[in-house]
Each structure stands twice: as C-alpha cells, then as structure tokens.
Short mmCIF file of C-alpha atoms in Angstrom, two decimals:
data_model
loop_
_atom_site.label_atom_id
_atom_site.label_comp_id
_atom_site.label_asym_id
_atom_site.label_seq_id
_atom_site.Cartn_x
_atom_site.Cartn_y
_atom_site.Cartn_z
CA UNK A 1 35.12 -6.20 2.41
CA UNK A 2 36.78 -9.17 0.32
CA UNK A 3 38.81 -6.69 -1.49
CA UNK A 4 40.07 -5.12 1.88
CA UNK A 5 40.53 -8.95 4.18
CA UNK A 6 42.59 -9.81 0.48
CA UNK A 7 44.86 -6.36 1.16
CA UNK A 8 45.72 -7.11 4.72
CA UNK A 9 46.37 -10.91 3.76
CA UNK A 10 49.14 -9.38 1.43
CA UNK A 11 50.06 -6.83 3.87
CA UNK A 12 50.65 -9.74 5.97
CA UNK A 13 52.28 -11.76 3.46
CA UNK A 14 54.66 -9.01 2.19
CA UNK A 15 55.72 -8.44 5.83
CA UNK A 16 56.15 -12.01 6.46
CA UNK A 17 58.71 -12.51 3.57
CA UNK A 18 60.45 -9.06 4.94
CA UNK A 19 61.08 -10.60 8.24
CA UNK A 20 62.58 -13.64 6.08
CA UNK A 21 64.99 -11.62 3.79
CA UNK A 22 66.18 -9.66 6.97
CA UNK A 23 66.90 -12.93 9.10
CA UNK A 24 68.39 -14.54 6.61
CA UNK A 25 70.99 -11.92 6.99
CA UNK A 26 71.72 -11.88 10.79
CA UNK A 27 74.13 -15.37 10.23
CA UNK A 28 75.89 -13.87 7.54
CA UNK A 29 76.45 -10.38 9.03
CA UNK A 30 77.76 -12.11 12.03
CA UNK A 31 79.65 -13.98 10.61
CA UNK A 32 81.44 -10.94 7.99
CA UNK A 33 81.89 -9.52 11.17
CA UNK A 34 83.40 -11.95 12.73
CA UNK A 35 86.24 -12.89 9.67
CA UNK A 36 86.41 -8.93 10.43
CA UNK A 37 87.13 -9.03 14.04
CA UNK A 38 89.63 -12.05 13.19
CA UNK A 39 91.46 -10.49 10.56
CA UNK A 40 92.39 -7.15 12.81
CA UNK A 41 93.31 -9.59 15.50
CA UNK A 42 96.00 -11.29 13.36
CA UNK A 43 96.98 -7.93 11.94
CA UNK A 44 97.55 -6.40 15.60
CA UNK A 45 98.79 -9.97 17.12
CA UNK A 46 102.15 -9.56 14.59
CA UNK A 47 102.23 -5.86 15.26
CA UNK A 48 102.82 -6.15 19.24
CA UNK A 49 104.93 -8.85 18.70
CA UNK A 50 108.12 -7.52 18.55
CA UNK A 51 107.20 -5.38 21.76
CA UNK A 52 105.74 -8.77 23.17
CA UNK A 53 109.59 -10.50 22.80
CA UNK A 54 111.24 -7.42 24.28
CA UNK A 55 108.75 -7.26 27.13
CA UNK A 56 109.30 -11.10 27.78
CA UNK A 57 112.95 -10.74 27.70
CA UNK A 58 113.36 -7.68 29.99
CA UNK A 59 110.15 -7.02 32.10
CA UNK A 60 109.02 -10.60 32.73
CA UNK A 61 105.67 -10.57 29.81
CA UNK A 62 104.51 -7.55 31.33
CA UNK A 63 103.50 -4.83 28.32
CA UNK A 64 102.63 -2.17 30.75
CA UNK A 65 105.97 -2.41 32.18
CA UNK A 66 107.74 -1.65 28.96
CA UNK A 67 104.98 1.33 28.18
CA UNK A 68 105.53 2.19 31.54
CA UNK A 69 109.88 2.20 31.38
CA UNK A 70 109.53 3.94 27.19
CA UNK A 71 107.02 6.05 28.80
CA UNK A 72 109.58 7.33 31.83
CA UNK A 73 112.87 7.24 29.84
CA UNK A 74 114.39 10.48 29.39
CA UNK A 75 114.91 9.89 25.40
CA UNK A 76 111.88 11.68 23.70
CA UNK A 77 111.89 8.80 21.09
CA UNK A 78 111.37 6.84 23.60
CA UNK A 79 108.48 8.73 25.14
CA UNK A 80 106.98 8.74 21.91
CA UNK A 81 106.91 5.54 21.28
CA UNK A 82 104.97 4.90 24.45
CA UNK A 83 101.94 6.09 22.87
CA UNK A 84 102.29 3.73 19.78
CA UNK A 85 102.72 0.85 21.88
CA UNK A 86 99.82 1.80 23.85
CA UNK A 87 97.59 2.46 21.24
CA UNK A 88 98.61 -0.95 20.00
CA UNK A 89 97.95 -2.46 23.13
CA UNK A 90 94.78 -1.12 24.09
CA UNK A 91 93.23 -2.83 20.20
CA UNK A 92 94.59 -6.37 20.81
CA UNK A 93 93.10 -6.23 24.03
CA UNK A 94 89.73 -4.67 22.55
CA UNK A 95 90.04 -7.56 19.30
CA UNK A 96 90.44 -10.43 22.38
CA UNK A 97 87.65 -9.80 24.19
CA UNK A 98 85.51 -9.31 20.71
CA UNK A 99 87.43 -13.31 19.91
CA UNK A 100 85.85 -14.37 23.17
CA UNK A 101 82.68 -12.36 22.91
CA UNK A 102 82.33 -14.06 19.37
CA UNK A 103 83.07 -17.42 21.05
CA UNK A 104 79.59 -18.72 22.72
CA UNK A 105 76.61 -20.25 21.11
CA UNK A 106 75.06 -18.79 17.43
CA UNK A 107 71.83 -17.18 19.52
CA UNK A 108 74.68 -15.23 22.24
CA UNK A 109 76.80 -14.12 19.50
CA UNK A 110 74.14 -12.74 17.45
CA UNK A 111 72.47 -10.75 20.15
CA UNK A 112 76.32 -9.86 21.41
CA UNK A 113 76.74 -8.74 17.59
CA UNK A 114 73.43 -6.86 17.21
CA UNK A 115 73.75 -5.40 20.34
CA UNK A 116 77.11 -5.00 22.15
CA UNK A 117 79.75 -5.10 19.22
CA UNK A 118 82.14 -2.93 19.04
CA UNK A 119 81.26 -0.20 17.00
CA UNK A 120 84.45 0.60 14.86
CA UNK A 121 84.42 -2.90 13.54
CA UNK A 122 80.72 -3.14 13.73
CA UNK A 123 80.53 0.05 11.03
CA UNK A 124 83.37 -1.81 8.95
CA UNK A 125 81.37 -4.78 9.00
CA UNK A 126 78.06 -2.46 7.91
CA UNK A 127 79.64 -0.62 5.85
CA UNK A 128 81.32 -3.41 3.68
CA UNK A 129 78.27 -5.87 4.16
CA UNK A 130 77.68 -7.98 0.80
CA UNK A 131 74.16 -9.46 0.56
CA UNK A 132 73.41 -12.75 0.72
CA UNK A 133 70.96 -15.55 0.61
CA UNK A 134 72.54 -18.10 1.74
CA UNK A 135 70.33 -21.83 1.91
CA UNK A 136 71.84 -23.22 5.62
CA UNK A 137 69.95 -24.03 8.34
CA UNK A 138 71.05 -21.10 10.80
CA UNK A 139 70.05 -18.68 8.05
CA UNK A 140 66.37 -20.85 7.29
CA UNK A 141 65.98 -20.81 11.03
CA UNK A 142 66.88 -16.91 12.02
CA UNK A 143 64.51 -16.10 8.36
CA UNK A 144 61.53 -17.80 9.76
CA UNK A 145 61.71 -16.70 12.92
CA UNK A 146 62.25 -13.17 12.22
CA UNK A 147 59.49 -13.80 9.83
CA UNK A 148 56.93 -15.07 12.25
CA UNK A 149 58.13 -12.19 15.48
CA UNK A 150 57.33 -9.61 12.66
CA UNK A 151 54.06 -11.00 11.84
CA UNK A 152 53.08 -11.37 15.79
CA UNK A 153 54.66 -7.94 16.38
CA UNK A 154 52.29 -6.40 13.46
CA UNK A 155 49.19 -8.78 14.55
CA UNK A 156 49.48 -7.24 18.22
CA UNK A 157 49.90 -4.00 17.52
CA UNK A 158 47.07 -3.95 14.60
CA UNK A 159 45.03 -6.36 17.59
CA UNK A 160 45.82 -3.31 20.53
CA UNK A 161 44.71 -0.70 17.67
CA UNK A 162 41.55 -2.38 17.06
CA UNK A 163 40.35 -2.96 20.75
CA UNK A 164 41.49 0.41 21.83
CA UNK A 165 39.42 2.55 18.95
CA UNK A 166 36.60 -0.35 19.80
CA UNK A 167 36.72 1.00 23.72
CA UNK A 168 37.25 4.71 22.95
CA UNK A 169 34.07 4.59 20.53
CA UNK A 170 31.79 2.72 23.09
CA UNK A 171 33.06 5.23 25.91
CA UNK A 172 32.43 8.40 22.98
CA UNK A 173 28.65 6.95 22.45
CA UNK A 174 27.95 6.07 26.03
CA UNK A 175 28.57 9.97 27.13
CA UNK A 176 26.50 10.94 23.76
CA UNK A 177 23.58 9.07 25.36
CA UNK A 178 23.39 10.73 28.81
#
C-alpha cells in the first residue's frame, strides 16, 4: 500500500510540474503571437498606403469607394486590381481588430488568444513557437495556476472514479444478497 500512496504522490507530482511547464508558456505564446499579429499589421499598413492617399485625395478616405470605382471601370487592369486592393483591405481590417483584440488585460488576451485568434496567424505563431522558460511574474503566475487546475482537475476526476465504482459495487452486492 506504501509503495502504491508513494506512486500516486509522483503521479501527482509529475502532473503538477506538467501543468507548470505548460503555463509557463501561455505568456510567451501570446506574446510571439502578438509581435506576429504586429508585424503583419505594419507590413499591410505600408501596403494600402498608397491606395489610402489616392482614396483620400479623390473619394473622401473612403477605400470601398476606390474598390468600388477600379472595380466598375471599364479598363480590365483596373478591374483587376480591385481584387488586390480588396484582398489587401479585408487583412488590415482582420490585423486591427486582432491589435484591439490583443489590447485588454493579460487574463482577456490570453483566453482571446487560446480561444478566438485568428487562425492563420494563430498556426504561424504555432508553428514558429520557440520554447521558453522565462522567470517573470505573468509566466510564475499562469505556471502555478495551470499547475494547481491540473492537479484539482485530476483529484476530481480520480475523486468521481472512486465514489462511483464505491456506489456501483454496494448496488452489485446489495442485489447479490436478495
């Protein structure tokens, strides 16, 4: 029985420092993903520039007008281009809301990030994740508590196992004896 109560301790243990090495990473993932998100936004931000100044100079700021006129015009160039410009268009707009999605408190981003990212740059970020064990607070803090939700998770569930074979073998010898 020692033997056994010494396994699960370990068990516990090992699963304990699991939860640790994994939270330690949600801070630092977030935060690849958010030089990421950053990055393409300055990247796309020069790109519609040009198309910015000649929308501000002949359609009053408005992008969709200038789609909207290249998309119309008679030239095929034109018509082509339409397509670029949207396709430009449409990823600044997706990389701003990400900038203000990625602009709340550490616990909002995090769950944003783990949960509601977008998923190209969410699979970039994955993808080109480097390790890391970094020693901040935000990373001590997400590793401990990750740490102790695993341990509670795994207590619980081993707790629920325990009780229900505990009530299924009373019920099994309670029909035996009638």
């Amino acid at each position: 029985m020692f033997i056994i109560n010494l396994l699960k301790a370990y068990i516990r243990f090992a699963i304990f420092a699991t939860g640790i090495l994994i939270g330690i990473q949600v801070p630092s993932f977030v935060d690849q993903y958010a030089k990421r998100i950053d990055a393409h936004y300055q990247e796309v931000s020069f790109n519609i520039s040009g198309f910015q100044k000649t929308a501000n100079s002949l359609f009053g700021g408005d992008l969709e007008a200038l789609i909207a006129y290249y998309d119309g015009s008679n030239d095929t160039v034109f018509r082509s281009d339409s397509e670029s410009i949207r396709l430009i268009t449409d990823r600044y707009y997706r990389l701003e809301n990400e900038r203000l999605a990625l602009g709340h408190n550490a616990l909002v981003v995090a769950m944003h990030v783990l949960f509601a990212a977008d998923q190209e740059f969410f699979q970039e970020t994955l993808e080109q994740y480097t390790y890391t064990v970094p020693l901040n607070s935000i990373a001590i803090e997400w590793g401990l508590a990750i740490g102790i939700f695993s341990i509670l998770i795994i207590d619980l569930l081993y707790f629920g196992c325990t009780r229900f074979y505990k009530l299924v073998s009373r019920r099994k010898a309670g029909m035996s004896v009638n």
